[in-house]
Amino acid sequence: MTEQQEASEDAVMTRIGQAVILLHAGDREEARNRLGEIWAEIGAEGDSLHRCTLAHYMADAQDDPADELAWDLRALTAADGLRPGEEPGLPPGRRPGHGVSPTPGEGSGRAPVEGSGRAAGEGAGQGVGQDARPGPQQAVRVFYPSLHLSLAADYVKLRRPEAARVHLARARAATGALADDGYGNGVRAAIARLERRLAAEPGEGPRPFPEQYS
């Protein structure tokens, strides 16, 4: 990556971070507008890390749970598309916006950020910084517990407990990639909270690794 390309990459993440600060300050409409503009600029073939990070935060800016689900699915698709040759930068766990994050309720399916209460996929990513970046495959592995936890929480909101259990099982199965630190422990705690909540719901238990996503 050339110096000019790296500066451009950093600029995109900075702009996403600025929109996230607005989101966390309560200006959801302006945050949606800014994230939407960046999404249009990135395009369908843009950097997978940018698309994953942006879509994950755009989900939090939605008022309709169905729209939130659609953006979280886009975030998962982008993570799946992170190519081995891509420079991963900061994973969705260490969000732009310098760690600014709201605190979810106790029943939330969202895990805390390092030093805050941010949601699943919205926590810090194992101490990753500009000078200590994981390889792309390791970065993707760290994405998945929080991404699937976010999807499980979306399906709970939509009263689709079976779909929630599918993604919650996937989140649990992926936790081996998490470090034993504040972020990893926060994601695991959020998974446990949602598991307890779903245990009280009617229906079958979690079924890990179904043949297709719900």
mmCIF file of C-alpha atoms in Angstrom:
data_model
loop_
_atom_site.group_PDB
_atom_site.id
_atom_site.type_symbol
_atom_site.label_atom_id
_atom_site.label_comp_id
_atom_site.label_asym_id
_atom_site.label_seq_id
_atom_site.Cartn_x
_atom_site.Cartn_y
_atom_site.Cartn_z
ATOM 1 C CA MET A 1 0.000 0.000 0.000
ATOM 2 C CA THR A 2 1.391 3.390 -0.955
ATOM 3 C CA GLU A 3 1.564 6.311 1.457
ATOM 4 C CA GLN A 4 -1.190 8.076 -0.481
ATOM 5 C CA GLN A 5 -3.449 4.999 -0.363
ATOM 6 C CA GLU A 6 -2.839 4.565 3.349
ATOM 7 C CA ALA A 7 -3.744 8.203 3.983
ATOM 8 C CA SER A 8 -6.942 7.709 1.990
ATOM 9 C CA GLU A 9 -7.793 4.590 4.014
ATOM 10 C CA ASP A 10 -7.239 6.481 7.266
ATOM 11 C CA ALA A 11 -9.415 9.342 6.028
ATOM 12 C CA VAL A 12 -12.339 7.004 5.431
ATOM 13 C CA MET A 13 -12.034 5.504 8.904
ATOM 14 C CA THR A 14 -11.756 8.991 10.395
ATOM 15 C CA ARG A 15 -14.962 10.063 8.664
ATOM 16 C CA ILE A 16 -16.743 6.938 9.890
ATOM 17 C CA GLY A 17 -15.497 7.733 13.381
ATOM 18 C CA GLN A 18 -16.822 11.290 13.175
ATOM 19 C CA ALA A 19 -20.257 9.963 12.209
ATOM 20 C CA VAL A 20 -20.125 7.499 15.095
ATOM 21 C CA ILE A 21 -19.404 10.336 17.533
ATOM 22 C CA LEU A 22 -22.553 12.065 16.277
ATOM 23 C CA LEU A 23 -24.501 8.831 16.667
ATOM 24 C CA HIS A 24 -23.368 8.370 20.237
ATOM 25 C CA ALA A 25 -24.145 12.024 20.982
ATOM 26 C CA GLY A 26 -27.753 11.385 19.951
ATOM 27 C CA ASP A 27 -27.783 12.966 16.474
ATOM 28 C CA ARG A 28 -28.970 9.814 14.744
ATOM 29 C CA GLU A 29 -30.290 11.524 11.621
ATOM 30 C CA GLU A 30 -27.049 13.355 10.864
ATOM 31 C CA ALA A 31 -25.061 10.202 11.630
ATOM 32 C CA ARG A 32 -27.246 8.237 9.186
ATOM 33 C CA ASN A 33 -26.781 10.911 6.544
ATOM 34 C CA ARG A 34 -22.999 10.953 6.880
ATOM 35 C CA LEU A 35 -22.669 7.187 6.981
ATOM 36 C CA GLY A 36 -24.955 6.942 3.967
ATOM 37 C CA GLU A 37 -22.752 9.336 2.004
ATOM 38 C CA ILE A 38 -19.638 7.335 2.855
ATOM 39 C CA TRP A 39 -21.392 4.083 1.962
ATOM 40 C CA ALA A 40 -22.286 5.490 -1.461
ATOM 41 C CA GLU A 41 -18.671 6.536 -2.005
ATOM 42 C CA ILE A 42 -17.233 3.182 -0.932
ATOM 43 C CA GLY A 43 -19.513 1.229 -3.255
ATOM 44 C CA ALA A 44 -20.225 -2.487 -3.444
ATOM 45 C CA GLU A 45 -16.634 -3.273 -4.443
ATOM 46 C CA GLY A 46 -15.028 -1.082 -1.811
ATOM 47 C CA ASP A 47 -12.767 -2.069 1.063
ATOM 48 C CA SER A 48 -14.390 -4.856 3.087
ATOM 49 C CA LEU A 49 -13.177 -3.469 6.409
ATOM 50 C CA HIS A 50 -14.728 -0.093 5.662
ATOM 51 C CA ARG A 51 -18.005 -1.665 4.579
ATOM 52 C CA CYS A 52 -18.125 -3.970 7.605
ATOM 53 C CA THR A 53 -17.398 -1.174 10.085
ATOM 54 C CA LEU A 54 -19.756 1.298 8.455
ATOM 55 C CA ALA A 55 -22.629 -1.180 8.075
ATOM 56 C CA HIS A 56 -22.293 -2.262 11.676
ATOM 57 C CA TYR A 57 -22.599 1.310 12.914
ATOM 58 C CA MET A 58 -25.296 2.169 10.395
ATOM 59 C CA ALA A 59 -27.332 -0.630 11.944
ATOM 60 C CA ASP A 60 -27.174 1.168 15.280
ATOM 61 C CA ALA A 61 -28.448 4.355 13.655
ATOM 62 C CA GLN A 62 -31.661 2.734 12.447
ATOM 63 C CA ASP A 63 -35.045 3.269 14.068
ATOM 64 C CA ASP A 64 -36.704 0.236 12.453
ATOM 65 C CA PRO A 65 -35.467 -3.175 13.704
ATOM 66 C CA ALA A 66 -35.868 -4.589 10.194
ATOM 67 C CA ASP A 67 -33.517 -1.924 8.844
ATOM 68 C CA GLU A 68 -31.084 -2.638 11.671
ATOM 69 C CA LEU A 69 -31.096 -6.302 10.681
ATOM 70 C CA ALA A 70 -30.475 -5.456 7.023
ATOM 71 C CA TRP A 71 -27.386 -3.407 7.893
ATOM 72 C CA ASP A 72 -26.040 -6.028 10.296
ATOM 73 C CA LEU A 73 -26.400 -8.603 7.507
ATOM 74 C CA ARG A 74 -24.419 -6.285 5.235
ATOM 75 C CA ALA A 75 -21.719 -6.079 7.907
ATOM 76 C CA LEU A 76 -21.528 -9.866 8.055
ATOM 77 C CA THR A 77 -21.367 -10.130 4.270
ATOM 78 C CA ALA A 78 -18.524 -7.604 4.204
ATOM 79 C CA ALA A 79 -16.620 -9.569 6.856
ATOM 80 C CA ASP A 80 -17.100 -12.739 4.828
ATOM 81 C CA GLY A 81 -15.669 -10.884 1.857
ATOM 82 C CA LEU A 82 -12.468 -9.708 3.530
ATOM 83 C CA ARG A 83 -9.924 -10.996 1.052
ATOM 84 C CA PRO A 84 -6.643 -12.541 2.219
ATOM 85 C CA GLY A 85 -4.668 -9.800 0.476
ATOM 86 C CA GLU A 86 -6.482 -6.913 2.152
ATOM 87 C CA GLU A 87 -4.858 -4.875 4.877
ATOM 88 C CA PRO A 88 -7.320 -5.268 7.736
ATOM 89 C CA GLY A 89 -6.589 -2.076 9.685
ATOM 90 C CA LEU A 90 -8.639 -1.928 12.864
ATOM 91 C CA PRO A 91 -11.284 -4.638 13.229
ATOM 92 C CA PRO A 92 -14.889 -3.710 13.956
ATOM 93 C CA GLY A 93 -14.137 -4.436 17.588
ATOM 94 C CA ARG A 94 -11.924 -1.336 17.861
ATOM 95 C CA ARG A 95 -14.270 1.159 16.345
ATOM 96 C CA PRO A 96 -13.311 4.542 15.013
ATOM 97 C CA GLY A 97 -14.473 7.425 17.121
ATOM 98 C CA HIS A 98 -11.860 6.935 19.848
ATOM 99 C CA GLY A 99 -13.880 4.517 21.945
ATOM 100 C CA VAL A 100 -16.940 6.734 22.347
ATOM 101 C CA SER A 101 -19.873 4.462 23.018
ATOM 102 C CA PRO A 102 -23.219 4.229 24.789
ATOM 103 C CA THR A 103 -24.002 1.742 27.509
ATOM 104 C CA PRO A 104 -26.586 -0.891 26.580
ATOM 105 C CA GLY A 105 -29.086 -2.273 29.043
ATOM 106 C CA GLU A 106 -28.437 -5.445 30.992
ATOM 107 C CA GLY A 107 -30.641 -7.452 28.645
ATOM 108 C CA SER A 108 -28.955 -6.173 25.544
ATOM 109 C CA GLY A 109 -27.432 -8.567 23.072
ATOM 110 C CA ARG A 110 -24.566 -6.160 22.670
ATOM 111 C CA ALA A 111 -21.186 -6.493 24.291
ATOM 112 C CA PRO A 112 -19.193 -3.699 25.886
ATOM 113 C CA VAL A 113 -16.353 -1.862 24.281
ATOM 114 C CA GLU A 114 -13.056 -1.705 26.057
ATOM 115 C CA GLY A 115 -13.547 0.945 28.710
ATOM 116 C CA SER A 116 -17.230 1.454 27.885
ATOM 117 C CA GLY A 117 -20.487 -0.355 27.440
ATOM 118 C CA ARG A 118 -20.656 -0.528 23.688
ATOM 119 C CA ALA A 119 -22.381 -3.359 21.926
ATOM 120 C CA ALA A 120 -21.297 -6.579 20.371
ATOM 121 C CA GLY A 121 -18.978 -5.937 17.598
ATOM 122 C CA GLU A 122 -18.616 -2.529 19.026
ATOM 123 C CA GLY A 123 -15.942 -3.259 21.559
ATOM 124 C CA ALA A 124 -12.198 -3.052 21.417
ATOM 125 C CA GLY A 125 -10.424 -5.573 19.274
ATOM 126 C CA GLN A 126 -7.759 -7.211 21.367
ATOM 127 C CA GLY A 127 -5.593 -4.146 21.713
ATOM 128 C CA VAL A 128 -5.081 -3.759 17.992
ATOM 129 C CA GLY A 129 -3.444 -0.472 17.037
ATOM 130 C CA GLN A 130 -1.835 1.108 14.054
ATOM 131 C CA ASP A 131 1.492 -0.544 14.872
ATOM 132 C CA ALA A 132 0.179 -3.977 15.816
ATOM 133 C CA ARG A 133 -2.353 -5.080 13.268
ATOM 134 C CA PRO A 134 -3.532 -8.679 13.025
ATOM 135 C CA GLY A 135 -3.381 -10.569 9.767
ATOM 136 C CA PRO A 136 -6.598 -10.435 7.713
ATOM 137 C CA GLN A 137 -7.731 -13.926 8.653
ATOM 138 C CA GLN A 138 -7.181 -13.314 12.369
ATOM 139 C CA ALA A 139 -8.996 -9.978 12.111
ATOM 140 C CA VAL A 140 -11.982 -11.679 10.482
ATOM 141 C CA ARG A 141 -12.031 -14.350 13.187
ATOM 142 C CA VAL A 142 -12.270 -11.626 15.827
ATOM 143 C CA PHE A 143 -15.188 -10.021 13.946
ATOM 144 C CA TYR A 144 -17.532 -12.966 14.020
ATOM 145 C CA PRO A 145 -18.621 -13.333 17.667
ATOM 146 C CA SER A 146 -19.805 -9.727 17.802
ATOM 147 C CA LEU A 147 -21.317 -9.730 14.320
ATOM 148 C CA HIS A 148 -23.395 -12.831 15.029
ATOM 149 C CA LEU A 149 -24.323 -11.515 18.472
ATOM 150 C CA SER A 150 -25.644 -8.326 16.873
ATOM 151 C CA LEU A 151 -27.714 -10.398 14.453
ATOM 152 C CA ALA A 152 -29.076 -12.519 17.299
ATOM 153 C CA ALA A 153 -30.128 -9.357 19.118
ATOM 154 C CA ASP A 154 -31.806 -8.083 15.937
ATOM 155 C CA TYR A 155 -33.840 -11.267 15.580
ATOM 156 C CA VAL A 156 -34.911 -11.060 19.221
ATOM 157 C CA LYS A 157 -36.267 -7.564 18.557
ATOM 158 C CA LEU A 158 -38.132 -8.947 15.545
ATOM 159 C CA ARG A 159 -39.569 -11.782 17.680
ATOM 160 C CA ARG A 160 -37.785 -14.461 15.693
ATOM 161 C CA PRO A 161 -36.229 -16.504 18.519
ATOM 162 C CA GLU A 162 -35.223 -19.466 16.344
ATOM 163 C CA ALA A 163 -33.204 -17.251 13.997
ATOM 164 C CA ALA A 164 -31.734 -15.544 17.064
ATOM 165 C CA ARG A 165 -30.635 -18.921 18.443
ATOM 166 C CA VAL A 166 -28.902 -19.796 15.177
ATOM 167 C CA HIS A 167 -26.750 -16.664 15.271
ATOM 168 C CA LEU A 168 -26.232 -16.862 19.018
ATOM 169 C CA ALA A 169 -24.855 -20.394 18.588
ATOM 170 C CA ARG A 170 -22.539 -19.101 15.862
ATOM 171 C CA ALA A 171 -21.415 -16.276 18.143
ATOM 172 C CA ARG A 172 -20.661 -18.738 20.943
ATOM 173 C CA ALA A 173 -18.824 -21.098 18.571
ATOM 174 C CA ALA A 174 -16.607 -18.236 17.372
ATOM 175 C CA THR A 175 -15.544 -16.998 20.819
ATOM 176 C CA GLY A 176 -12.312 -18.999 20.678
ATOM 177 C CA ALA A 177 -10.883 -16.127 18.629
ATOM 178 C CA LEU A 178 -11.431 -13.666 21.492
ATOM 179 C CA ALA A 179 -8.677 -12.773 23.913
ATOM 180 C CA ASP A 180 -9.095 -12.988 27.666
ATOM 181 C CA ASP A 181 -9.367 -9.218 28.008
ATOM 182 C CA GLY A 182 -12.014 -6.593 28.615
ATOM 183 C CA TYR A 183 -13.462 -6.799 25.137
ATOM 184 C CA GLY A 184 -13.438 -10.575 24.867
ATOM 185 C CA ASN A 185 -14.942 -10.997 28.307
ATOM 186 C CA GLY A 186 -17.585 -8.388 27.485
ATOM 187 C CA VAL A 187 -18.646 -10.198 24.325
ATOM 188 C CA ARG A 188 -18.807 -13.512 26.168
ATOM 189 C CA ALA A 189 -20.880 -11.894 28.929
ATOM 190 C CA ALA A 190 -23.309 -10.428 26.398
ATOM 191 C CA ILE A 191 -23.667 -13.825 24.719
ATOM 192 C CA ALA A 192 -24.431 -15.383 28.109
ATOM 193 C CA ARG A 193 -27.055 -12.721 28.860
ATOM 194 C CA LEU A 194 -28.822 -13.315 25.584
ATOM 195 C CA GLU A 195 -28.596 -17.080 26.053
ATOM 196 C CA ARG A 196 -30.357 -16.725 29.400
ATOM 197 C CA ARG A 197 -33.002 -14.534 27.829
ATOM 198 C CA LEU A 198 -33.630 -16.956 24.981
ATOM 199 C CA ALA A 199 -33.711 -19.920 27.348
ATOM 200 C CA ALA A 200 -36.990 -18.517 28.650
ATOM 201 C CA GLU A 201 -38.447 -18.331 25.138
ATOM 202 C CA PRO A 202 -40.409 -21.261 23.651
ATOM 203 C CA GLY A 203 -38.745 -23.281 20.908
ATOM 204 C CA GLU A 204 -35.764 -25.514 20.360
ATOM 205 C CA GLY A 205 -32.336 -24.810 21.746
ATOM 206 C CA PRO A 206 -29.444 -23.405 19.717
ATOM 207 C CA ARG A 207 -28.323 -25.420 16.726
ATOM 208 C CA PRO A 208 -24.701 -24.674 15.855
ATOM 209 C CA PHE A 209 -23.599 -24.540 12.252
ATOM 210 C CA PRO A 210 -26.901 -24.907 10.367
ATOM 211 C CA GLU A 211 -26.465 -25.455 6.675
ATOM 212 C CA GLN A 212 -27.786 -22.013 5.817
ATOM 213 C CA TYR A 213 -28.087 -18.679 7.561
ATOM 214 C CA SER A 214 -31.567 -17.724 8.590
#
